[in-house]
Tab-separated table of C-alpha atoms in Angstrom:
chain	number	residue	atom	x	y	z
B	1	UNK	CA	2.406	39.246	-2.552
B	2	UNK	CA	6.135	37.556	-2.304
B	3	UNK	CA	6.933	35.778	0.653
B	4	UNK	CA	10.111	34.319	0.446
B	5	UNK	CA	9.760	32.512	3.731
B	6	UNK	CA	7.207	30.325	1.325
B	7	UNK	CA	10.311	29.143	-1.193
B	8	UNK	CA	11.476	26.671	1.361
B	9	UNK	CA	9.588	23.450	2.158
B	10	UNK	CA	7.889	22.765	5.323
B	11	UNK	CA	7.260	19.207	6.313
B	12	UNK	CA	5.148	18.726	9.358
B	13	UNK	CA	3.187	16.111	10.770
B	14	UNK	CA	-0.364	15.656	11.045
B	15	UNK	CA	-2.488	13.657	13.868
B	16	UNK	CA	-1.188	10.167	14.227
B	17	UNK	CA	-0.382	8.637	10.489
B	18	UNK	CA	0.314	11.813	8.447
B	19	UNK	CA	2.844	13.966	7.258
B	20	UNK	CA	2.292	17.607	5.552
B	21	UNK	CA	4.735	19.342	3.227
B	22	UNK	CA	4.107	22.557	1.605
B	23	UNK	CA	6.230	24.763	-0.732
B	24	UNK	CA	5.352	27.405	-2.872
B	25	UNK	CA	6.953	27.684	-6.321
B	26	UNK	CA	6.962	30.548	-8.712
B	27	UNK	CA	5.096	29.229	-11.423
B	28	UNK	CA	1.705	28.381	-12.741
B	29	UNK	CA	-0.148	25.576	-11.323
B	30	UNK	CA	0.028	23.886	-15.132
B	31	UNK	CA	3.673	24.059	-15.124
B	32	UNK	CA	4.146	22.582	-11.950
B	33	UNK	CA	1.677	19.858	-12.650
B	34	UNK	CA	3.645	19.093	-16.021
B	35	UNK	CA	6.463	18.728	-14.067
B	36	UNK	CA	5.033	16.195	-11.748
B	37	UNK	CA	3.332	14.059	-14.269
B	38	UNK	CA	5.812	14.009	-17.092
B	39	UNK	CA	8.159	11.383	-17.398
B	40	UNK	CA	10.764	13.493	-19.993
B	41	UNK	CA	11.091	16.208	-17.098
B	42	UNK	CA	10.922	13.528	-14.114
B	43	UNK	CA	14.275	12.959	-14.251
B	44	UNK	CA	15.489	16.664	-14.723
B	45	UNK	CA	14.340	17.322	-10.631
B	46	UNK	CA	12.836	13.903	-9.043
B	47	UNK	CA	15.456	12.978	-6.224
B	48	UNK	CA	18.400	14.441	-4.168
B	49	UNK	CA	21.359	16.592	-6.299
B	50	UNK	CA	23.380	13.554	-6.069
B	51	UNK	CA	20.910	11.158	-7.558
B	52	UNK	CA	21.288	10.223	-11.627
B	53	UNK	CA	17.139	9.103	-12.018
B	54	UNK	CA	15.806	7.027	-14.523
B	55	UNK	CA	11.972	6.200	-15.357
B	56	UNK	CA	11.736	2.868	-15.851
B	57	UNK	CA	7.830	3.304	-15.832
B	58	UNK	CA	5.396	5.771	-15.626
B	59	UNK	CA	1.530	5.105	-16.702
B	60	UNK	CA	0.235	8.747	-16.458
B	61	UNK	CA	-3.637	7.181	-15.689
B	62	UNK	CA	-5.933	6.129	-13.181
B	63	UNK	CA	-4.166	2.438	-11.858
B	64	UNK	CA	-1.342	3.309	-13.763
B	65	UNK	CA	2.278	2.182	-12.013
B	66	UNK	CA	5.467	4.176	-11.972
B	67	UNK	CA	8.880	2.861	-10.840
B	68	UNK	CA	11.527	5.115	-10.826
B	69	UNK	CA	15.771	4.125	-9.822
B	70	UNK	CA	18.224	6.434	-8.101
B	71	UNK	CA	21.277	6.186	-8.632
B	72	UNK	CA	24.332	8.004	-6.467
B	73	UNK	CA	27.931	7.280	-4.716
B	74	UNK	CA	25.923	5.580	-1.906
B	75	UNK	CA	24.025	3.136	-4.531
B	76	UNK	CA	20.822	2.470	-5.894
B	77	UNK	CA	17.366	3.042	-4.600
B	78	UNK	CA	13.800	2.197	-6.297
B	79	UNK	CA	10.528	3.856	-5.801
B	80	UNK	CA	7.306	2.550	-7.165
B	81	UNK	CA	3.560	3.758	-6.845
B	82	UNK	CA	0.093	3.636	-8.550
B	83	UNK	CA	-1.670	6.727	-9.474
B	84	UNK	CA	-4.868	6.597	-7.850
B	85	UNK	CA	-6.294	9.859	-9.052
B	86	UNK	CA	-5.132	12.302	-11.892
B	87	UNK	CA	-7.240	15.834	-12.125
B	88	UNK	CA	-5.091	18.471	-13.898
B	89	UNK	CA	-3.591	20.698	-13.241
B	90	UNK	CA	-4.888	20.688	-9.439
B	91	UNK	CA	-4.580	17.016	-7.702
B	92	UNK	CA	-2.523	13.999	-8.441
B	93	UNK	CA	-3.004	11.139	-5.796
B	94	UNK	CA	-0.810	7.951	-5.991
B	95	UNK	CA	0.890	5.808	-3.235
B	96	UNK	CA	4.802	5.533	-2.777
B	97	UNK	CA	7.150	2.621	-2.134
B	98	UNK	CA	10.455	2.605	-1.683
B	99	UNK	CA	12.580	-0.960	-2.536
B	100	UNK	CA	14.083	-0.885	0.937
B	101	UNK	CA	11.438	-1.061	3.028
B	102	UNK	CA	8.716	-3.026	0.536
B	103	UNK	CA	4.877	-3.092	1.535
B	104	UNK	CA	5.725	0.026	3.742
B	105	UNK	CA	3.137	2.277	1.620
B	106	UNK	CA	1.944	5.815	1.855
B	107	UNK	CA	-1.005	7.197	0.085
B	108	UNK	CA	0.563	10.803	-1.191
B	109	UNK	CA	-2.083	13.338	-2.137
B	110	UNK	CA	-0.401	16.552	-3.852
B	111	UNK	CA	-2.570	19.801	-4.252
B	112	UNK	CA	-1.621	22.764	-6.219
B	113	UNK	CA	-2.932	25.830	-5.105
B	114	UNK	CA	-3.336	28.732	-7.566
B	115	UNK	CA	-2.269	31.581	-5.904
B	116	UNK	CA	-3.435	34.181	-8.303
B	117	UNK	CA	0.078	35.572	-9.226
B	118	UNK	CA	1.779	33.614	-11.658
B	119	UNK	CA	2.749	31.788	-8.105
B	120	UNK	CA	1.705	27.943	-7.067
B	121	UNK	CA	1.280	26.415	-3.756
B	122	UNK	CA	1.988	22.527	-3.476
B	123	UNK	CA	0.896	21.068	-0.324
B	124	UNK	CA	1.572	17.444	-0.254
B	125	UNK	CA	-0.235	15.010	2.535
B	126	UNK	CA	1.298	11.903	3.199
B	127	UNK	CA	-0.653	9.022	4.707
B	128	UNK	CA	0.366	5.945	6.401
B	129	UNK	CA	-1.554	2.860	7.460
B	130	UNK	CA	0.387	2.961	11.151
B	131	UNK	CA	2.011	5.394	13.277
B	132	UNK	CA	4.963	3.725	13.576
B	133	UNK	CA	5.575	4.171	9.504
B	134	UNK	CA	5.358	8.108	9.316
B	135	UNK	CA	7.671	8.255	12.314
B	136	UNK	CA	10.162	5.748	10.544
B	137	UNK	CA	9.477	8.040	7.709
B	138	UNK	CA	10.527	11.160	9.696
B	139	UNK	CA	13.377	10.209	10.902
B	140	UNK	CA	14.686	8.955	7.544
B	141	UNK	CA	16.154	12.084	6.150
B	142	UNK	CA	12.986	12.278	4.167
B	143	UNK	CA	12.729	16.073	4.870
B	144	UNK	CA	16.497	17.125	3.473
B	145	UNK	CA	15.805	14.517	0.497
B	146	UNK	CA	12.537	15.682	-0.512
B	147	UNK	CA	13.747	19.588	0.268
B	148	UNK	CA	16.190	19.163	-2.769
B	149	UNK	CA	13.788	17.377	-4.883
B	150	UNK	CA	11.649	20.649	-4.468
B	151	UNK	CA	14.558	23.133	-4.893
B	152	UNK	CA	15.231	21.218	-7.585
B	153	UNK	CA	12.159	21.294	-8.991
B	154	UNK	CA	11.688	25.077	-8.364
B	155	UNK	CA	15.121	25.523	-10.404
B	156	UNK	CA	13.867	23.892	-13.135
B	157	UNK	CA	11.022	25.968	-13.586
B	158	UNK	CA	12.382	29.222	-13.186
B	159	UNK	CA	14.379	27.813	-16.562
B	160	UNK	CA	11.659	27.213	-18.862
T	1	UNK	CA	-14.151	-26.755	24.714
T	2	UNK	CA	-15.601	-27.693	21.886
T	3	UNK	CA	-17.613	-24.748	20.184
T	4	UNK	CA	-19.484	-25.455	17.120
T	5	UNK	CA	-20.581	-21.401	16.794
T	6	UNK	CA	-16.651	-20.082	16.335
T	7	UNK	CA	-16.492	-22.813	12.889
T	8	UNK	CA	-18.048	-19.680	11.172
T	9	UNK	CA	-16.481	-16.683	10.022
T	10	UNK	CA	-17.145	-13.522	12.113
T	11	UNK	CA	-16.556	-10.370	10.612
T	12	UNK	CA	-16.723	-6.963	12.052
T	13	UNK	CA	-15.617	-3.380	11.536
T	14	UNK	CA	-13.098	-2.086	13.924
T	15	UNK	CA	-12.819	1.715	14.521
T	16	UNK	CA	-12.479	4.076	11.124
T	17	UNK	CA	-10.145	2.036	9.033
T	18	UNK	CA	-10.179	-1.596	10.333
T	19	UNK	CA	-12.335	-4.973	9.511
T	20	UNK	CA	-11.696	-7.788	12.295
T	21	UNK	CA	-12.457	-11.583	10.779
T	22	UNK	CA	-12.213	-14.473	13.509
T	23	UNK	CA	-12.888	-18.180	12.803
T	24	UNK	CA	-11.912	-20.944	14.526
T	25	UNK	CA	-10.038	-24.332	12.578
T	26	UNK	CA	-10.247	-27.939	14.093
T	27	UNK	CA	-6.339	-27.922	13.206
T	28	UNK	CA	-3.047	-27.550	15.071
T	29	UNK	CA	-1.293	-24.387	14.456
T	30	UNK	CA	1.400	-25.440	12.725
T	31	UNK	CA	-0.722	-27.052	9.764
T	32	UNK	CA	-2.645	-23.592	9.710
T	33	UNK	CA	-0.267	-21.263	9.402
T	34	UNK	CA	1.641	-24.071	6.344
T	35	UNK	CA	-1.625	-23.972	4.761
T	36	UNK	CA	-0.850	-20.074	4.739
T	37	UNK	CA	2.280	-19.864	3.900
T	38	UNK	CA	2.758	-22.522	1.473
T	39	UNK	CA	2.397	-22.009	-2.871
T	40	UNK	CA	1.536	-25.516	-2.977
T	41	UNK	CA	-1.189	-25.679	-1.057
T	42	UNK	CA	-2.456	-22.312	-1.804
T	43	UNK	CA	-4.678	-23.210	-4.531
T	44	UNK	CA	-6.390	-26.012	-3.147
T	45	UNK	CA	-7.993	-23.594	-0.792
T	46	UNK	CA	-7.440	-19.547	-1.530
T	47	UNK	CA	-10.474	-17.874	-3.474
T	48	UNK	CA	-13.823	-18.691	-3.701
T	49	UNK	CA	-15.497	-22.508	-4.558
T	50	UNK	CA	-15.988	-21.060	-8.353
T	51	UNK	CA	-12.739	-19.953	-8.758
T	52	UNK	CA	-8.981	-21.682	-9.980
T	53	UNK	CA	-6.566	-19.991	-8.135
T	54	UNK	CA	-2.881	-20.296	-9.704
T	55	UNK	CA	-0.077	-18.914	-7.703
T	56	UNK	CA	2.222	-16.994	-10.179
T	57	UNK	CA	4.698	-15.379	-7.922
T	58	UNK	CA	4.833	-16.306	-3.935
T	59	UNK	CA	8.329	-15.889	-2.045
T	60	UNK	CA	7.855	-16.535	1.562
T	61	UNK	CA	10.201	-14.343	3.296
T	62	UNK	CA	9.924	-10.614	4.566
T	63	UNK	CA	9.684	-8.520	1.921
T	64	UNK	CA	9.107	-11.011	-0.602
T	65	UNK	CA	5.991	-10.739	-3.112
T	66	UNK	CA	3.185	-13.021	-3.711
T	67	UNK	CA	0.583	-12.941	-6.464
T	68	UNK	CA	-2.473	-15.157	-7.617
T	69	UNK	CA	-4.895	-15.726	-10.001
T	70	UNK	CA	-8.101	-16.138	-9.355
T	71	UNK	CA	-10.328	-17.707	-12.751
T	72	UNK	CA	-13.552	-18.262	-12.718
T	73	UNK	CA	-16.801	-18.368	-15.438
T	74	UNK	CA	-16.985	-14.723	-13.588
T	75	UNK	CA	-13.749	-13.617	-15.041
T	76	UNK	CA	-10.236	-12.944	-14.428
T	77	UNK	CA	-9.209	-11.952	-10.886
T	78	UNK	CA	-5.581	-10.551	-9.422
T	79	UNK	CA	-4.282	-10.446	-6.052
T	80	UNK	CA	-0.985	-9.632	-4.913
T	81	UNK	CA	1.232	-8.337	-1.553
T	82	UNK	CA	3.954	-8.608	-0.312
T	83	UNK	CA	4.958	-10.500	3.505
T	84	UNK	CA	6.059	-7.581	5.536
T	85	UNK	CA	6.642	-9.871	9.084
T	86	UNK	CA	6.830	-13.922	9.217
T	87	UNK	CA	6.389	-15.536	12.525
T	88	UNK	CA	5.786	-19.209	12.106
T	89	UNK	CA	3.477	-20.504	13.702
T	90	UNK	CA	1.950	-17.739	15.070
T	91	UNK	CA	1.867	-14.518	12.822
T	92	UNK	CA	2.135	-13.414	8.883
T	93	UNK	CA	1.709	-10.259	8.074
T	94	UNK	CA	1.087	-9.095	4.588
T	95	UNK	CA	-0.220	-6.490	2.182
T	96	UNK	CA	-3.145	-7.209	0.150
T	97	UNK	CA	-4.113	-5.478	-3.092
T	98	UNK	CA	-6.847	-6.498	-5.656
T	99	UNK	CA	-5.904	-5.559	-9.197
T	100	UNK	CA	-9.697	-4.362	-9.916
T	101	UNK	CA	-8.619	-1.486	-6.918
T	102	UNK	CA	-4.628	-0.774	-7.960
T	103	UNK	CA	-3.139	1.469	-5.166
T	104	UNK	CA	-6.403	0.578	-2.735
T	105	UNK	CA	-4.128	-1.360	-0.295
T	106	UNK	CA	-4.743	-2.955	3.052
T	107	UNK	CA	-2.273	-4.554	5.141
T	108	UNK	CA	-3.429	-7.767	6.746
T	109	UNK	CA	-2.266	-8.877	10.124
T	110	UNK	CA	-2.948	-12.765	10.757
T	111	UNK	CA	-2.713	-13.830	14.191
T	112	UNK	CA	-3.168	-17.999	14.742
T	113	UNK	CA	-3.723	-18.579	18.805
T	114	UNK	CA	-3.580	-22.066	19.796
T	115	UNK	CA	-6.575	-23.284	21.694
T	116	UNK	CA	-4.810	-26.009	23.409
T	117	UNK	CA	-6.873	-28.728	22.166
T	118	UNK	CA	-5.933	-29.376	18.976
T	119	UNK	CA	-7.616	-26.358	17.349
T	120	UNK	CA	-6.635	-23.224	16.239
T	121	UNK	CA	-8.192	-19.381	16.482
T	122	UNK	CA	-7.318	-17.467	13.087
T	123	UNK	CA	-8.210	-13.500	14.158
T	124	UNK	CA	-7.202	-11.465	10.629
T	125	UNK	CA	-6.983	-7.885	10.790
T	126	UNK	CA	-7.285	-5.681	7.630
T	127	UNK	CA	-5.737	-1.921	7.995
T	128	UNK	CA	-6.961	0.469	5.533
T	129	UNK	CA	-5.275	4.223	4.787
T	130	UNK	CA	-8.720	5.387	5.144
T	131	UNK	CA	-12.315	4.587	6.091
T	132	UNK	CA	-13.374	5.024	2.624
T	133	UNK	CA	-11.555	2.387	1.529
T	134	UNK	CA	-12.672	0.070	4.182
T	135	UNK	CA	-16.178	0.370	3.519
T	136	UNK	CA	-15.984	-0.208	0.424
T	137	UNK	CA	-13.806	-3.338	1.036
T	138	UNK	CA	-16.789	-4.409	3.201
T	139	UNK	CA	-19.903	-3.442	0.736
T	140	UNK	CA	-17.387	-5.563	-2.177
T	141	UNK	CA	-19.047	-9.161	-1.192
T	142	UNK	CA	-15.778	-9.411	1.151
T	143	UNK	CA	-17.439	-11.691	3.973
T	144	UNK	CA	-19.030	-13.804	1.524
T	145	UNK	CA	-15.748	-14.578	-0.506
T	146	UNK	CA	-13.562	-14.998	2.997
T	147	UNK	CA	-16.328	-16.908	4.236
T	148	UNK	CA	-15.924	-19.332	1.695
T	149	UNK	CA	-12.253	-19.347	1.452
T	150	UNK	CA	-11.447	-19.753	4.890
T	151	UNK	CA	-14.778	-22.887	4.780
T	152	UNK	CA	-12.129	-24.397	2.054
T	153	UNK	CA	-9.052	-23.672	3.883
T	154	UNK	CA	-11.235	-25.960	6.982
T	155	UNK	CA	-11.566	-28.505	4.678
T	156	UNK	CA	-8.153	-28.949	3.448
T	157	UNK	CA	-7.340	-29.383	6.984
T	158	UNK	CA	-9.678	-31.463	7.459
T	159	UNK	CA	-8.268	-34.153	4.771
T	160	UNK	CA	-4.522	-33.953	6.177
């Protein structure tokens, strides 16, 4: 069942307004969902290698907001969001901000796959109201950036 | 010209995701879009005839944030966005989010046409990440409470 050609993210987009990422990660869907909703670990794999990140906020519920900083060498960046659905360990569904480009904001829906051997598959959609947004988004560097997040996510889970 | 039907709000749903609201103002452009854009005169006419709408937070410039309270013997209401473009007199652009719905957000496109005699077309259009979201915007009592907003909004301009 290993396919290391699935340890490496692949971000693609989707019709008009949507981009799809999917990585798998060798660990159980629980652990990966921990990961993604807790804010003591958030800050262990949540941005690029160079980023220090701090939770400044992070209501784990339904309408809950989280705000997170990044700091690096080439400054600071904020990301905000609500969570707009919460169903462990399979779903979480919030929307993303980021402070540069405010009211620019995609509806991110994360599902976690079980794959039956101690493996998980994330596949995140990304949804913006216009087309023009998710190309923006695209050609941001979002794809290297969120690439490290997820190898550093998958490195912290092979540690625990 | 003059065209008693277009002094009441239209409302219609565009396509999946969209809801198109036209009226027209006996006003010049210029004291439309003010009304708009200004925290002073935002709670003589935003909200409903019950409500007292209090402007907490409103910094008219791209990117900046707005938010209001709405009061009324109904309860506690809170709306906020932020102005993504600002093109006086002619277009604002903003997100809208209702704090009963947090992360349910629509971004709002305003576009004032001047009718060349003194009055003014207002044609709003409200973008949705998905049709859900916009039908349920629509089943919320939506047309009644614009309806009456924008009715106050003709008023004010009436009086100036």
């Amino acid at each position: 069942m290993s396919n290391a050609t699935d340890e490496k993210l692949k971000v693609e987009s989707v019709g008009e307004r949507q981009i799809r990422a999917e990585r798998v990660f060798n660990a159980p869907r629980e652990k990966v969902y921990e990961a993604m909703t807790d804010p003591e670990l958030i800050p262990k794999w949540w941005g690029r290698r160079q980023d220090t990140t701090t939770v400044s906020e992070m209501n784990v519920e339904v309408g809950g907001r989280w705000h997170f900083v990044c700091e690096s060498t080439d400054g600071k960046h904020e990301f905000s969001g609500v969570f707009r659905e919460l169903e462990p360990p399979e779903r979480v569904v919030q929307t993303f901000e980021w402070d540069g480009m405010p009211g620019y904001i995609s509806v991110d829906v994360a599902e976690l796959e079980d794959l039956g051997d101690g493996r998980t598959r994330v596949i995140s959609t990304s949804t913006f109201h216009f087309a023009e947004e998710r190309d923006g988004m695209l050609s941001s560097g979002m794809e290297t950036g969120m690439g490290e997040t997820y190898d550093r996510l998958a490195e912290l889970l092979a540690q625990s």
